[in-house]
């Protein structure tokens, strides 16, 4: 399973948001039903999408609304996104204490 937005791998049992999508005919017999698709977003992308500007397109808008519902109703996803971000930041050397001292100090150099 990969995040649709950033392609990060989402391991089984890890926190993520899953969107299930299928289409079916209404008022037509026999009823036809498409295969169901599962779309996943990692916590970082879920939070980022929810807090960002509304997307374009009716379908994107519907998905955005649902993700916003989840992100705003409980801090668990925010927390998961924060934990993952702080893990990445923890890997960077603390400026001024590790590695080469930079004359400017306090700035990250990428
Ligand atoms: Zn992602």
JSON list of C-alpha atoms in Angstrom, two decimals, residues 13-71:
[
{"chain": "A", "resi": 13, "resn": "UNK", "atom": "CA", "xyz": [-1.45, -1.74, 10.66]},
{"chain": "A", "resi": 14, "resn": "UNK", "atom": "CA", "xyz": [0.20, 1.68, 10.45]},
{"chain": "A", "resi": 15, "resn": "UNK", "atom": "CA", "xyz": [-1.92, 4.79, 10.76]},
{"chain": "A", "resi": 16, "resn": "UNK", "atom": "CA", "xyz": [-3.33, 6.10, 7.50]},
{"chain": "A", "resi": 17, "resn": "UNK", "atom": "CA", "xyz": [-6.55, 7.24, 5.87]},
{"chain": "A", "resi": 18, "resn": "UNK", "atom": "CA", "xyz": [-8.23, 4.88, 3.41]},
{"chain": "A", "resi": 19, "resn": "UNK", "atom": "CA", "xyz": [-10.83, 6.02, 0.90]},
{"chain": "A", "resi": 20, "resn": "UNK", "atom": "CA", "xyz": [-12.96, 3.32, -0.66]},
{"chain": "A", "resi": 21, "resn": "UNK", "atom": "CA", "xyz": [-14.55, 4.01, -3.99]},
{"chain": "A", "resi": 22, "resn": "UNK", "atom": "CA", "xyz": [-16.92, 2.07, -6.20]},
{"chain": "A", "resi": 23, "resn": "UNK", "atom": "CA", "xyz": [-19.64, 2.98, -8.66]},
{"chain": "A", "resi": 24, "resn": "UNK", "atom": "CA", "xyz": [-22.96, 1.34, -9.26]},
{"chain": "A", "resi": 25, "resn": "UNK", "atom": "CA", "xyz": [-25.91, 1.94, -11.53]},
{"chain": "A", "resi": 26, "resn": "UNK", "atom": "CA", "xyz": [-29.19, 3.10, -10.05]},
{"chain": "A", "resi": 27, "resn": "UNK", "atom": "CA", "xyz": [-32.60, 2.41, -11.57]},
{"chain": "A", "resi": 28, "resn": "UNK", "atom": "CA", "xyz": [-31.15, 0.02, -14.14]},
{"chain": "A", "resi": 29, "resn": "UNK", "atom": "CA", "xyz": [-31.71, -3.69, -14.00]},
{"chain": "A", "resi": 30, "resn": "UNK", "atom": "CA", "xyz": [-29.65, -5.71, -13.58]},
{"chain": "A", "resi": 31, "resn": "UNK", "atom": "CA", "xyz": [-27.69, -3.42, -11.29]},
{"chain": "A", "resi": 32, "resn": "UNK", "atom": "CA", "xyz": [-24.07, -3.02, -12.28]},
{"chain": "A", "resi": 33, "resn": "UNK", "atom": "CA", "xyz": [-21.32, -2.49, -9.80]},
{"chain": "A", "resi": 34, "resn": "UNK", "atom": "CA", "xyz": [-17.72, -1.56, -10.52]},
{"chain": "A", "resi": 35, "resn": "UNK", "atom": "CA", "xyz": [-14.76, -3.03, -8.71]},
{"chain": "A", "resi": 36, "resn": "UNK", "atom": "CA", "xyz": [-13.97, -1.29, -5.43]},
{"chain": "A", "resi": 37, "resn": "UNK", "atom": "CA", "xyz": [-10.81, 0.76, -5.21]},
{"chain": "A", "resi": 38, "resn": "UNK", "atom": "CA", "xyz": [-8.93, 1.60, -2.09]},
{"chain": "A", "resi": 39, "resn": "UNK", "atom": "CA", "xyz": [-6.97, 4.83, -1.99]},
{"chain": "A", "resi": 40, "resn": "UNK", "atom": "CA", "xyz": [-4.65, 5.50, 0.93]},
{"chain": "A", "resi": 41, "resn": "UNK", "atom": "CA", "xyz": [-3.11, 8.63, 2.36]},
{"chain": "A", "resi": 42, "resn": "UNK", "atom": "CA", "xyz": [-0.33, 8.68, 4.97]},
{"chain": "A", "resi": 43, "resn": "UNK", "atom": "CA", "xyz": [-0.96, 10.80, 8.12]},
{"chain": "A", "resi": 44, "resn": "UNK", "atom": "CA", "xyz": [1.30, 13.63, 6.88]},
{"chain": "A", "resi": 45, "resn": "UNK", "atom": "CA", "xyz": [-0.54, 13.98, 3.59]},
{"chain": "A", "resi": 46, "resn": "UNK", "atom": "CA", "xyz": [-3.95, 13.64, 5.27]},
{"chain": "A", "resi": 47, "resn": "UNK", "atom": "CA", "xyz": [-3.15, 16.47, 7.66]},
{"chain": "A", "resi": 48, "resn": "UNK", "atom": "CA", "xyz": [-1.52, 18.55, 4.94]},
{"chain": "A", "resi": 49, "resn": "UNK", "atom": "CA", "xyz": [-4.49, 18.09, 2.61]},
{"chain": "A", "resi": 50, "resn": "UNK", "atom": "CA", "xyz": [-7.02, 18.81, 5.33]},
{"chain": "A", "resi": 51, "resn": "UNK", "atom": "CA", "xyz": [-5.29, 22.01, 6.36]},
{"chain": "A", "resi": 52, "resn": "UNK", "atom": "CA", "xyz": [-4.57, 23.14, 2.82]},
{"chain": "A", "resi": 53, "resn": "UNK", "atom": "CA", "xyz": [-6.71, 24.98, 0.32]},
{"chain": "A", "resi": 54, "resn": "UNK", "atom": "CA", "xyz": [-9.70, 23.22, -1.21]},
{"chain": "A", "resi": 55, "resn": "UNK", "atom": "CA", "xyz": [-8.77, 21.24, -4.32]},
{"chain": "A", "resi": 56, "resn": "UNK", "atom": "CA", "xyz": [-10.30, 21.70, -7.77]},
{"chain": "A", "resi": 57, "resn": "UNK", "atom": "CA", "xyz": [-12.88, 19.30, -9.11]},
{"chain": "A", "resi": 58, "resn": "UNK", "atom": "CA", "xyz": [-16.07, 17.95, -7.56]},
{"chain": "A", "resi": 59, "resn": "UNK", "atom": "CA", "xyz": [-14.66, 14.51, -6.83]},
{"chain": "A", "resi": 60, "resn": "UNK", "atom": "CA", "xyz": [-11.51, 15.88, -5.20]},
{"chain": "A", "resi": 61, "resn": "UNK", "atom": "CA", "xyz": [-13.66, 18.24, -3.19]},
{"chain": "A", "resi": 62, "resn": "UNK", "atom": "CA", "xyz": [-15.79, 15.34, -1.88]},
{"chain": "A", "resi": 63, "resn": "UNK", "atom": "CA", "xyz": [-12.68, 13.42, -0.84]},
{"chain": "A", "resi": 64, "resn": "UNK", "atom": "CA", "xyz": [-11.19, 16.55, 0.75]},
{"chain": "A", "resi": 65, "resn": "UNK", "atom": "CA", "xyz": [-14.34, 17.04, 2.83]},
{"chain": "A", "resi": 66, "resn": "UNK", "atom": "CA", "xyz": [-14.15, 13.49, 4.14]},
{"chain": "A", "resi": 67, "resn": "UNK", "atom": "CA", "xyz": [-10.45, 13.75, 5.00]},
{"chain": "A", "resi": 68, "resn": "UNK", "atom": "CA", "xyz": [-11.09, 17.06, 6.75]},
{"chain": "A", "resi": 69, "resn": "UNK", "atom": "CA", "xyz": [-13.83, 15.39, 8.80]},
{"chain": "A", "resi": 70, "resn": "UNK", "atom": "CA", "xyz": [-11.41, 12.75, 10.04]},
{"chain": "A", "resi": 71, "resn": "UNK", "atom": "CA", "xyz": [-8.47, 15.05, 10.68]}
]
